[in-house]
XYZ file of C-alpha atoms in Angstrom:
751
model
C -33.217 55.004 -26.025
C -34.274 51.233 -25.144
C -32.149 48.736 -27.231
C -35.426 46.726 -27.742
C -36.632 48.724 -31.230
C -33.071 47.860 -32.459
C -32.355 44.321 -31.393
C -35.065 42.658 -34.087
C -33.342 44.581 -37.250
C -29.663 44.046 -36.107
C -30.631 40.142 -35.927
C -32.151 39.992 -38.783
C -28.856 41.629 -40.683
C -26.749 38.945 -38.816
C -28.865 36.885 -40.301
C -28.620 37.958 -43.760
C -24.528 38.342 -43.490
C -24.705 41.761 -43.490
C -21.116 43.162 -42.491
C -20.147 45.346 -39.471
C -21.066 48.261 -41.424
C -24.682 47.696 -41.712
C -26.766 50.463 -39.972
C -30.110 50.432 -38.991
C -32.898 53.085 -38.705
C -34.157 54.342 -35.550
C -36.088 57.373 -34.325
C -34.351 59.738 -32.674
C -35.970 62.359 -30.204
C -35.280 66.057 -30.750
C -32.014 66.833 -29.053
C -34.116 69.815 -26.855
C -36.964 67.088 -25.944
C -37.445 66.119 -22.311
C -36.885 62.311 -23.572
C -33.398 63.223 -24.775
C -30.375 61.973 -22.595
C -27.056 63.137 -22.972
C -25.481 59.770 -23.433
C -28.072 58.587 -26.112
C -28.705 61.636 -28.615
C -25.626 62.512 -30.769
C -24.805 65.923 -31.869
C -26.275 66.259 -35.650
C -26.218 69.239 -38.031
C -29.766 71.192 -37.322
C -32.202 69.974 -40.032
C -35.735 71.446 -40.464
C -36.796 67.766 -41.076
C -35.141 66.626 -37.634
C -38.051 64.674 -36.575
C -37.744 62.490 -39.138
C -36.313 58.855 -38.788
C -32.264 59.341 -39.037
C -29.890 56.719 -40.086
C -27.282 55.972 -37.082
C -24.674 53.318 -36.830
C -25.258 50.764 -34.167
C -23.497 50.945 -30.544
C -21.508 48.063 -29.466
C -22.806 48.030 -26.361
C -26.254 47.262 -27.679
C -25.479 44.195 -29.481
C -21.830 43.018 -28.321
C -23.361 39.879 -26.354
C -26.343 38.827 -28.804
C -26.698 35.663 -30.038
C -25.029 34.395 -33.420
C -26.529 33.589 -36.400
C -25.963 29.956 -35.861
C -27.273 30.067 -32.245
C -30.531 31.711 -33.538
C -30.930 29.118 -36.201
C -30.847 26.071 -33.959
C -33.053 28.151 -31.809
C -35.798 28.459 -34.457
C -35.131 31.870 -35.999
C -35.387 35.067 -34.286
C -38.729 33.801 -32.250
C -37.227 30.499 -31.377
C -39.397 27.753 -31.040
C -43.239 28.640 -30.971
C -42.590 32.096 -31.548
C -40.483 32.923 -28.587
C -37.426 34.738 -27.947
C -33.950 33.021 -27.286
C -33.688 32.957 -23.611
C -31.584 36.109 -22.367
C -30.115 35.864 -19.167
C -30.250 38.821 -16.547
C -27.261 40.272 -17.667
C -28.203 40.499 -21.418
C -25.997 37.343 -22.209
C -27.452 34.359 -23.696
C -26.648 31.500 -21.515
C -23.753 29.103 -22.612
C -24.533 25.216 -23.772
C -22.728 23.544 -20.628
C -23.397 20.326 -22.330
C -19.990 18.433 -22.087
C -18.371 17.478 -25.423
C -18.013 13.783 -26.834
C -15.230 12.429 -26.229
C -13.325 12.005 -29.619
C -11.899 8.691 -30.992
C -8.790 8.962 -29.789
C -9.988 9.562 -26.231
C -11.984 6.248 -26.178
C -9.090 4.567 -27.804
C -6.508 5.701 -25.126
C -9.101 4.842 -22.515
C -9.739 0.985 -23.989
C -5.632 1.227 -23.631
C -4.686 2.728 -20.208
C -7.927 2.577 -18.400
C -7.978 6.402 -17.917
C -9.868 9.113 -19.486
C -7.444 11.795 -20.631
C -8.810 15.496 -21.305
C -7.685 17.103 -24.545
C -4.893 19.854 -23.171
C -6.237 23.177 -23.183
C -10.025 22.701 -23.174
C -10.576 23.652 -19.666
C -9.449 27.150 -20.464
C -12.748 27.510 -22.348
C -15.233 25.694 -20.589
C -14.328 27.541 -17.154
C -14.084 31.116 -18.255
C -14.794 33.187 -15.023
C -18.205 34.710 -14.653
C -16.259 38.023 -13.676
C -14.748 38.383 -17.165
C -14.992 42.202 -18.588
C -15.659 43.212 -22.072
C -13.088 44.610 -23.948
C -14.827 48.349 -24.174
C -13.883 48.377 -20.436
C -10.458 49.019 -20.772
C -8.402 52.022 -21.002
C -7.994 53.141 -24.815
C -4.615 52.449 -26.580
C -2.884 55.326 -27.991
C -2.630 53.937 -31.591
C -6.229 52.880 -31.970
C -7.394 53.697 -35.522
C -10.596 55.566 -35.165
C -13.427 54.569 -37.791
C -17.091 54.587 -38.421
C -19.323 54.197 -35.151
C -16.743 55.498 -32.706
C -18.341 58.261 -30.388
C -16.416 60.776 -29.429
C -16.450 63.557 -26.846
C -15.468 67.091 -27.707
C -15.059 70.107 -25.542
C -13.809 73.597 -26.642
C -13.803 76.527 -24.344
C -12.161 80.244 -25.024
C -13.214 82.164 -28.243
C -16.018 79.245 -28.941
C -17.470 77.138 -26.646
C -18.543 73.751 -27.598
C -19.768 70.392 -25.975
C -20.404 67.863 -28.517
C -20.994 64.094 -28.454
C -20.709 62.755 -32.205
C -20.644 59.700 -33.711
C -18.059 58.617 -37.029
C -20.327 58.430 -39.741
C -19.979 55.873 -42.455
C -18.013 58.320 -44.504
C -15.606 58.679 -41.720
C -16.577 62.291 -40.878
C -18.039 64.149 -37.780
C -19.995 67.089 -37.786
C -19.029 70.160 -35.360
C -21.399 73.140 -35.242
C -19.494 76.234 -36.163
C -17.151 74.132 -37.943
C -18.670 71.896 -40.223
C -17.582 68.135 -41.172
C -14.258 67.032 -40.190
C -13.120 63.513 -41.516
C -11.313 61.399 -38.698
C -11.464 58.020 -39.996
C -7.966 56.323 -39.948
C -6.780 58.767 -37.575
C -4.738 57.683 -34.399
C -6.406 58.619 -30.820
C -3.083 59.938 -29.544
C -3.019 62.189 -32.689
C -6.717 63.311 -32.942
C -6.460 66.112 -30.316
C -3.400 67.849 -32.430
C -5.418 67.136 -35.450
C -8.868 68.660 -34.346
C -7.069 71.787 -32.746
C -5.350 72.172 -36.426
C -8.941 72.141 -37.609
C -10.361 74.518 -35.162
C -7.412 76.888 -35.714
C -8.514 77.559 -38.991
C -11.388 79.465 -37.561
C -10.852 80.336 -34.549
C -7.934 81.648 -31.939
C -7.389 81.679 -28.399
C -9.278 78.415 -27.439
C -8.315 75.006 -25.795
C -9.909 71.900 -26.779
C -9.881 68.613 -25.187
C -11.319 65.134 -27.031
C -12.276 61.479 -25.507
C -13.391 58.480 -27.042
C -16.690 57.343 -25.488
C -18.639 54.283 -26.735
C -16.629 52.569 -29.166
C -17.480 50.891 -32.419
C -18.411 47.544 -32.933
C -17.157 44.980 -35.698
C -18.244 41.639 -37.263
C -16.240 38.641 -37.255
C -16.584 35.246 -38.276
C -15.299 32.166 -36.511
C -15.576 28.937 -38.651
C -14.077 25.651 -38.549
C -13.814 23.266 -35.686
C -14.886 25.758 -32.984
C -16.859 24.866 -30.122
C -19.518 27.386 -31.385
C -19.130 28.763 -34.525
C -20.841 31.785 -35.799
C -20.733 35.457 -36.682
C -19.978 37.746 -33.818
C -20.108 41.197 -33.007
C -17.536 42.363 -31.086
C -15.658 45.440 -29.811
C -13.553 47.253 -31.942
C -10.510 46.600 -29.335
C -10.798 42.872 -29.623
C -8.134 40.724 -30.822
C -7.830 37.103 -32.121
C -7.656 35.742 -28.371
C -11.109 37.454 -27.116
C -12.655 35.930 -30.250
C -11.973 32.524 -29.381
C -13.245 32.524 -26.119
C -16.347 34.398 -27.205
C -16.897 31.140 -29.388
C -15.694 28.889 -26.804
C -12.440 28.014 -28.226
C -11.851 25.246 -30.666
C -13.858 22.096 -30.512
C -12.226 18.545 -29.425
C -11.705 17.831 -32.605
C -10.080 20.978 -33.601
C -6.442 22.373 -33.570
C -5.165 24.612 -31.227
C -1.658 24.918 -32.715
C -2.864 26.225 -36.445
C -5.749 28.645 -35.923
C -5.624 31.174 -38.817
C -6.729 34.651 -39.265
C -7.811 35.543 -42.459
C -8.079 39.269 -43.993
C -9.178 40.004 -47.349
C -9.045 36.577 -48.809
C -5.437 35.823 -47.324
C -4.090 34.393 -44.156
C -3.124 37.673 -42.131
C -1.497 35.481 -39.297
C -1.385 32.081 -37.823
C -1.893 31.452 -34.293
C -0.647 28.960 -31.796
C -2.642 28.314 -28.525
C -0.097 26.536 -26.878
C 2.547 29.489 -27.019
C 0.071 31.213 -24.700
C -0.738 27.951 -22.687
C 2.651 26.871 -22.384
C 4.318 30.031 -22.218
C 2.103 32.742 -21.697
C 3.209 34.435 -25.040
C 0.856 36.316 -26.565
C 3.008 38.278 -28.693
C 1.546 36.842 -31.984
C -1.957 37.864 -31.339
C -3.703 40.203 -33.855
C -6.191 42.872 -33.469
C -9.467 42.391 -35.290
C -10.749 44.128 -38.001
C -14.424 44.128 -39.545
C -15.126 41.327 -41.961
C -12.139 39.050 -40.152
C -12.630 35.420 -40.474
C -11.184 32.993 -37.677
C -10.784 29.345 -39.282
C -9.631 26.768 -36.980
C -8.576 23.786 -39.048
C -9.159 19.850 -37.990
C -6.864 18.804 -35.227
C -3.199 17.587 -36.153
C -1.066 14.606 -34.591
C -2.002 13.997 -31.162
C -0.244 12.110 -28.893
C -1.407 10.771 -25.365
C 0.540 11.318 -21.950
C -0.384 9.095 -19.041
C 0.952 7.920 -15.266
C 2.977 9.792 -13.266
C 3.350 12.950 -14.914
C 2.124 16.711 -13.724
C -0.337 16.732 -16.689
C -1.701 13.661 -18.047
C -3.532 14.692 -21.006
C -3.658 14.241 -25.179
C -1.727 16.715 -26.757
C -1.283 18.298 -30.288
C 2.212 18.095 -31.368
C 4.228 19.983 -33.685
C 6.255 18.065 -36.678
C 9.445 16.233 -35.181
C 8.354 16.421 -31.558
C 10.205 14.119 -29.239
C 9.354 12.859 -25.534
C 11.721 15.247 -24.120
C 9.820 17.999 -25.533
C 6.453 16.575 -24.693
C 7.068 15.800 -21.265
C 8.400 19.206 -20.982
C 5.031 20.597 -22.191
C 3.239 18.161 -19.793
C 4.748 20.028 -16.800
C 7.625 17.454 -16.278
C 7.754 13.740 -14.409
C 5.952 13.808 -11.330
C 7.864 13.469 -7.941
C 7.044 9.625 -7.820
C 7.991 8.771 -11.462
C 10.354 6.082 -12.269
C 12.625 7.322 -14.952
C 14.337 3.809 -15.692
C 10.913 2.840 -17.314
C 8.643 4.262 -19.838
C 5.926 2.386 -22.081
C 5.293 3.778 -25.802
C 2.179 2.021 -27.559
C 2.367 3.176 -30.865
C 0.192 2.509 -34.025
C 2.549 1.420 -36.981
C 1.694 2.748 -40.259
C -2.485 2.335 -39.857
C -1.980 -1.175 -39.846
C -1.151 -2.753 -36.303
C 0.122 -1.927 -33.040
C 3.485 -2.408 -31.438
C 4.810 -1.920 -27.725
C 8.570 -0.285 -26.676
C 9.966 -0.096 -23.355
C 13.098 2.170 -22.807
C 14.585 4.190 -20.106
C 14.096 7.731 -19.720
C 17.674 8.475 -20.367
C 19.197 11.172 -23.199
C 18.293 8.505 -25.774
C 15.035 7.521 -24.338
C 14.099 11.157 -24.333
C 15.258 12.000 -27.794
C 12.693 9.772 -29.647
C 10.386 11.164 -31.832
C 7.139 10.753 -31.140
C 4.197 10.132 -34.019
C 0.709 10.586 -34.492
C -1.751 8.289 -32.328
C 1.432 7.617 -29.506
C 0.638 6.415 -25.958
C 3.325 7.276 -23.705
C 3.018 5.901 -20.039
C 5.390 6.836 -17.445
C 5.010 4.308 -14.360
C 5.688 5.246 -10.705
C 8.443 3.951 -8.488
C 7.991 0.820 -6.829
C 6.879 1.140 -2.860
C 9.209 -1.475 -1.933
C 12.022 -0.246 0.290
C 15.143 -1.928 -1.041
C 17.164 -1.559 2.367
C 14.764 -1.365 5.145
C 13.762 -3.453 8.230
C 10.132 -2.742 9.813
C 9.668 -2.736 13.488
C 6.063 -2.734 14.872
C 3.452 -3.946 17.392
C 4.263 -2.850 21.187
C 7.060 -0.933 20.883
C 8.441 2.993 21.283
C 9.290 3.611 18.264
C 7.333 1.666 15.547
C 8.580 2.625 11.986
C 11.485 1.620 9.311
C 14.943 1.379 10.290
C 17.794 1.286 7.541
C 19.190 -2.109 7.149
C 23.046 -2.899 7.275
C 24.937 -6.174 6.925
C 25.063 -8.158 10.207
C 21.896 -6.238 11.724
C 20.470 -8.251 14.333
C 17.048 -8.007 16.792
C 19.088 -6.068 19.217
C 20.204 -3.355 16.607
C 16.618 -2.056 16.405
C 15.711 -3.563 19.687
C 18.399 -2.112 22.090
C 16.745 -2.376 25.744
C 13.451 -3.086 27.177
C 12.918 0.558 27.029
C 12.417 -0.111 23.290
C 9.190 -1.878 23.789
C 7.485 0.654 26.293
C 5.069 2.360 24.346
C 4.670 6.113 24.406
C 1.217 5.977 26.059
C 2.544 4.454 29.248
C 4.788 7.502 29.776
C 1.703 9.898 28.587
C -0.398 8.355 31.415
C 2.524 8.404 33.642
C 3.312 11.969 33.396
C -0.468 12.493 33.457
C -0.380 11.253 37.523
C 1.862 13.863 38.468
C -0.772 16.578 37.550
C -2.978 18.038 40.308
C -6.609 18.102 39.446
C -7.624 21.853 38.417
C -8.059 23.844 41.516
C -6.884 21.226 43.828
C -5.482 22.729 47.344
C -3.784 20.135 49.486
C -6.113 19.372 52.305
C -9.126 21.253 51.387
C -11.070 17.756 50.647
C -11.451 15.273 48.358
C -12.842 17.331 45.677
C -10.896 20.026 43.951
C -12.377 23.504 44.601
C -14.943 25.044 42.283
C -15.777 21.200 40.774
C -18.879 19.660 42.266
C -20.868 16.745 41.099
C -22.668 17.353 37.691
C -19.953 20.159 36.967
C -19.069 19.750 33.392
C -15.723 18.523 32.332
C -13.051 20.754 31.242
C -11.890 20.875 27.433
C -8.287 19.293 28.485
C -10.571 16.514 30.212
C -13.119 16.089 27.081
C -10.100 15.808 24.854
C -7.735 13.696 27.098
C -10.325 11.634 29.308
C -8.429 9.274 32.210
C -7.479 5.914 31.176
C -9.893 3.501 31.935
C -8.572 1.053 34.856
C -8.797 -2.522 33.856
C -7.966 -3.925 37.313
C -9.805 -2.531 39.765
C -13.119 -3.932 40.604
C -16.696 -1.715 40.836
C -17.564 -0.204 43.856
C -20.890 2.041 44.865
C -20.298 4.681 47.456
C -17.201 6.543 48.870
C -15.669 4.827 51.761
C -17.994 1.768 51.532
C -17.447 -1.774 50.117
C -19.542 -0.883 46.822
C -17.811 2.526 46.114
C -16.931 3.256 42.662
C -13.172 3.273 41.792
C -13.397 6.456 39.685
C -15.022 8.017 42.902
C -11.371 7.757 44.853
C -9.385 10.845 44.345
C -7.082 10.944 41.083
C -3.901 11.222 43.076
C -4.547 8.185 44.766
C -6.348 5.855 42.000
C -4.106 3.015 40.702
C -4.680 2.237 36.997
C -3.019 0.877 34.492
C -3.718 1.425 30.993
C -1.063 0.063 29.188
C -0.512 -3.779 27.731
C 2.236 -5.531 29.134
C 4.892 -7.291 26.823
C 4.970 -10.624 25.667
C 8.423 -11.697 26.472
C 8.022 -15.139 25.358
C 7.144 -14.844 21.730
C 8.090 -12.324 19.179
C 8.087 -12.976 15.541
C 10.159 -12.006 12.259
C 7.905 -11.971 9.070
C 10.035 -12.598 5.787
C 9.221 -12.937 2.383
C 10.733 -15.948 0.502
C 12.220 -14.904 -2.863
C 11.971 -18.439 -4.245
C 8.077 -18.623 -3.892
C 6.865 -15.615 -2.727
C 5.653 -17.503 0.534
C 5.598 -15.658 3.997
C 7.844 -17.090 6.546
C 7.256 -16.669 10.191
C 10.756 -17.171 12.482
C 9.482 -16.757 16.130
C 11.827 -15.864 18.841
C 12.126 -15.455 22.673
C 12.438 -11.538 22.884
C 13.670 -11.735 26.608
C 15.948 -14.019 25.751
C 17.451 -12.205 22.913
C 17.641 -9.051 25.060
C 19.465 -10.572 27.871
C 21.477 -12.787 25.860
C 22.644 -11.104 22.662
C 24.992 -14.399 21.708
C 21.834 -16.834 21.763
C 20.359 -18.103 18.628
C 16.977 -15.661 19.692
C 18.784 -12.809 18.719
C 18.026 -13.332 14.959
C 20.161 -12.202 11.434
C 17.904 -9.618 9.828
C 17.212 -9.241 6.090
C 15.960 -6.069 3.909
C 12.121 -6.633 3.716
C 11.903 -8.170 7.355
C 8.948 -7.318 9.691
C 9.126 -7.556 13.260
C 6.458 -7.526 15.480
C 6.389 -7.436 18.948
C 3.302 -8.621 20.899
C 1.536 -7.530 24.077
C -0.145 -9.796 26.468
C -3.472 -8.334 24.915
C -2.714 -9.268 21.781
C -1.683 -13.120 22.500
C -3.046 -14.648 25.923
C -0.434 -15.726 28.125
C -0.029 -18.646 30.831
C -1.743 -17.261 34.166
C 1.365 -18.042 35.777
C 3.206 -14.946 33.543
C 0.428 -12.438 33.950
C 0.591 -9.478 36.324
C -2.237 -10.195 38.957
C -3.051 -7.162 41.414
C -4.917 -7.800 44.163
C -6.829 -5.516 46.574
C -6.794 -6.123 50.345
C -8.517 -4.043 52.506
C -10.228 -3.260 55.925
C -9.153 -5.338 58.892
C -5.839 -6.376 58.302
C -2.675 -5.084 59.287
C -1.268 -3.624 56.273
C -4.305 -2.981 53.650
C -2.938 -2.192 50.281
C -2.436 -3.513 46.647
C -0.350 -6.479 45.904
C 1.046 -8.371 42.813
C -0.356 -11.956 43.572
C 2.391 -14.803 42.865
C 1.411 -17.705 40.638
C -0.648 -20.148 42.434
C -1.141 -17.951 45.409
C -4.717 -18.237 47.255
C -7.006 -15.906 49.169
C -5.855 -16.880 52.503
C -2.216 -16.651 51.777
C -2.258 -13.253 50.287
C -4.389 -12.025 53.422
C -1.618 -13.529 55.506
C 1.107 -11.871 53.511
C -1.094 -8.402 54.478
C -0.001 -9.016 57.821
C -2.945 -11.341 58.882
C -6.182 -10.135 60.760
C -6.346 -7.281 63.331
C -8.627 -8.025 66.353
C -11.335 -6.145 65.283
C -11.816 -8.014 62.289
C -15.223 -9.672 61.719
C -14.098 -12.586 59.005
C -17.550 -13.667 58.877
C -18.873 -10.453 57.040
C -15.974 -10.482 54.455
C -16.904 -9.121 51.240
C -14.758 -10.830 48.271
C -15.367 -9.596 45.002
C -14.095 -10.909 41.347
C -14.132 -8.900 38.006
C -14.873 -11.838 35.583
C -17.523 -12.765 37.928
C -19.206 -9.604 37.736
C -18.781 -9.762 33.972
C -20.531 -13.078 33.871
C -23.166 -11.672 36.121
C -24.026 -8.888 33.971
C -24.308 -10.876 30.897
C -26.663 -13.093 32.630
C -28.582 -10.184 33.853
C -28.911 -8.588 30.231
C -29.826 -11.987 28.904
C -32.460 -12.190 31.747
C -33.877 -8.440 30.815
C -34.048 -9.322 27.175
C -35.967 -12.494 27.740
C -38.451 -10.594 29.958
C -38.582 -7.689 27.179
C -39.597 -10.254 24.935
C -42.271 -11.666 26.623
C -43.572 -8.467 27.848
C -43.990 -7.123 23.931
C -45.599 -10.506 23.142
C -48.134 -9.707 26.030
C -48.947 -6.575 24.633
C -49.541 -7.934 21.354
C -52.019 -10.474 22.534
C -53.760 -7.673 24.776
C -54.185 -5.583 21.748
C -56.396 -8.461 20.390
C -58.407 -8.608 23.399
C -62.657 -7.717 22.633
C -63.300 -6.796 26.419
C -62.532 -3.407 27.454
C -62.359 -4.579 31.211
C -59.272 -7.577 30.252
C -57.656 -4.786 28.397
C -57.493 -2.573 31.214
C -56.661 -4.897 33.964
C -53.818 -6.259 31.464
C -52.629 -2.767 31.276
C -51.837 -2.328 34.645
C -50.298 -5.635 34.921
C -48.048 -4.871 31.991
C -46.942 -1.695 33.653
C -46.162 -3.423 36.902
C -44.041 -5.809 34.487
C -42.318 -2.937 32.652
C -41.243 -1.282 35.950
C -39.703 -4.275 36.909
C -37.596 -4.499 33.598
C -36.753 -0.898 34.353
C -35.492 -1.407 37.663
C -33.634 -4.694 36.735
C -31.795 -2.314 33.934
C -30.661 -0.128 36.577
C -29.301 -2.889 38.374
C -25.509 -3.060 38.475
C -23.842 -6.556 39.578
C -21.021 -6.572 41.919
C -19.183 -9.782 41.100
C -19.433 -10.676 44.999
C -18.531 -14.396 45.875
C -19.980 -15.950 48.891
C -17.203 -17.075 50.900
C -19.491 -19.836 53.217
C -18.010 -18.480 56.386
C -19.298 -19.305 60.169
C -20.197 -16.551 62.511
C -17.539 -18.001 64.926
C -14.885 -17.914 62.083
C -11.805 -15.724 63.173
C -8.771 -17.334 61.831
C -7.500 -16.278 58.327
C -6.978 -20.029 57.826
C -11.050 -20.423 57.639
C -11.109 -18.683 54.135
C -11.374 -20.648 51.206
C -8.255 -21.666 49.560
C -9.425 -19.657 46.139
C -6.766 -19.124 43.499
C -6.443 -15.356 42.587
C -7.118 -13.610 39.325
C -6.325 -10.237 38.505
C -8.623 -7.336 39.928
C -9.810 -9.501 43.163
C -10.530 -7.453 46.064
C -11.430 -9.062 49.746
C -12.629 -6.394 52.319
C -12.992 -7.458 55.953
C -14.927 -4.913 57.737
C -14.459 -4.306 61.684
C -16.896 -6.293 64.059
C -20.546 -3.934 64.550
C -21.474 -2.771 67.659
C -24.942 -2.891 67.094
C -27.376 -5.669 65.331
C -30.206 -4.432 62.848
C -33.298 -6.460 62.564
C -35.428 -5.817 59.514
C -37.762 -7.552 57.323
C -41.603 -9.128 58.705
C -41.056 -7.996 62.237
C -43.384 -5.520 64.320
C -40.106 -3.170 65.037
C -37.234 -2.740 62.581
C -34.683 -1.354 64.379
C -31.019 -1.301 65.416
C -30.095 -3.070 69.014
C -26.667 -2.964 70.733
C -24.672 -6.059 70.225
C -24.150 -7.751 73.478
C -22.221 -11.015 73.920
C -24.210 -14.043 74.488
C -27.525 -12.998 73.006
C -28.965 -15.432 70.404
C -31.064 -14.812 67.215
C -34.329 -15.113 69.229
C -33.183 -12.642 71.565
C -32.995 -9.722 69.232
C -36.110 -10.993 67.324
C -37.943 -10.796 70.939
C -36.668 -7.437 71.044
C -37.970 -6.254 67.647
C -41.528 -7.599 68.880
C -41.570 -10.580 67.242
C -42.445 -11.917 63.920
C -45.483 -10.791 62.043
C -47.957 -13.459 60.829
C -46.770 -12.899 57.243
C -43.184 -13.688 58.190
C -41.644 -16.771 56.860
C -39.804 -17.810 60.327
C -38.151 -21.141 58.221
C -36.034 -18.478 56.352
C -35.283 -16.496 59.614
C -31.276 -16.043 59.780
C -28.555 -13.292 60.098
C -26.949 -11.497 57.360
C -23.487 -10.230 57.365
C -24.001 -7.577 54.834
C -26.272 -7.145 51.529
C -25.872 -9.335 48.746
């Protein structure tokens, strides 16, 4: 049977305030008709007028989730606004009003006092009810369940008599069974029902067995009034309790009490329920089963206090008479792990006439204080200050806090030079000992299975090699412009760490007299080498010791580590640490001097700082050309002549190609040494002071001379001693008519 014909009548009965025993008239099909289904057609006494409308109690599943009378009135009656029905969800339940409740006056008062929006304790339980909540009619029937009007019974009898009936307890508390007649079952306990029915059948039959089970249970109607979130009349399962009804009605409103909820039955208070027992202790022992006609009354909220700060559950709590600070802190879950129990602040409203503040420790006497309505208790966190710590930071191995003790000095936290070597240095050094994946000694420069363009391994992506900051760029392997990164990893020298500034470190100290910061500089190298010197400062609690690197503070050139690459035709090619003030000829001489095959005129000297300046200048030039090109494009778009626009586009394309080529150009940082072709002594090199990352490469004397440019036969010719430039020019067929002979000359190597 579809519930739609029943719904308007029952909703109208709810509006008229009828109790749960109200019945509605429905048209039931004959039991033997095809429209009758076993679970919807009750067993009734045979009657000649069985086709007439009969009166049956409504079933709980049909009205368990209907809207309350209060909701219907707010929706505009049964039809809602404009005659439409109130919206019903796909599950048959009206969607709840999720509009957040307005803050109470006390909540606003607490916010103005503490700056925090505190919730009312327990309200979240009713705001976040799980969507999978199952109704009470889907749980096993308790043994002490008392039968009443509207309950469905499934009775099966076999033996001397066969009966299979689904019957409903009528308003007289009776059921009708074929061959037996009317049996009164109202008031019977469920666990005694089978024996009771056997006794009734035993008066008429022998040798039979009987089983009985409870089908659909009856619904009851209760009223939720007072300061409820959704007050009104509710049809609930006969198994429902006071707590179930509270959840159905949304619980107490923000201004409703959670500690004095009264269940009234037959004109008197049947029991009083404290939700805090359930929320704080899980105690549901005082929960009571509901009966039809019960009234649940939620009174106005009682005395309230606010707990804020370092407490596990800051909120506004309703307190019982005589509640103490200790009891309320326990109700709030206790103090948090960062709470300072030496200081608490209590803001109190004094007899509704003024406010005062009390400060006390949370000791025995403090926690025994009695709280009053309107109190605001604030618990402060412990101070972040360390009472006995010295902090070490900067370019050190183990930055952090160290416990201070009397007589503590710099060398007590920096005991040796190893204490200022950062972990990054050792990580990089350990990585140098690892062979590349697939590497086989002697198999070649590259690891097996790793070719150009191969993707890096996950380990290489997560731990890329440190970028060398001392090696100048190169281009092709083995040549003067080869890339440093193209060198084998097993021989590439990298310095990815910052060296320590031994001449300056500082102690930062807070002056307690005026809270200003004092800086106490000291010589770190002298403090470690001479512990008895004045640089080994005495430390105090709260000091911060900072060790700088040479990257943090630039040091004089004489104190920097400067590495210079000397390669090519020298007796001992290698990487040398330049001494302060050392020049280019001196370091070449220190490398053993030139070999007999050295061609000094073609020496290639490069400097990293020069490369960076060239790169910046090239970028500036490219940006300027790009701006000019965009300006020309804009002017060309305004040109009226198609021919001019076509010619202009070709010119712009050529300029764009030049700019793109310049963007791909990488400066080398090469410095021309202005040597003569006849120079062969190292003293001919200019006395340039060396810088970190300088590189000089002296190639061997070439066995051929290459003639290129505006000549008829560009080629390479064997070098013959005594030949002049003109001789080689004639071998190349001479200059073309377009050649600029004024600029004809030798080139040691490409610039």
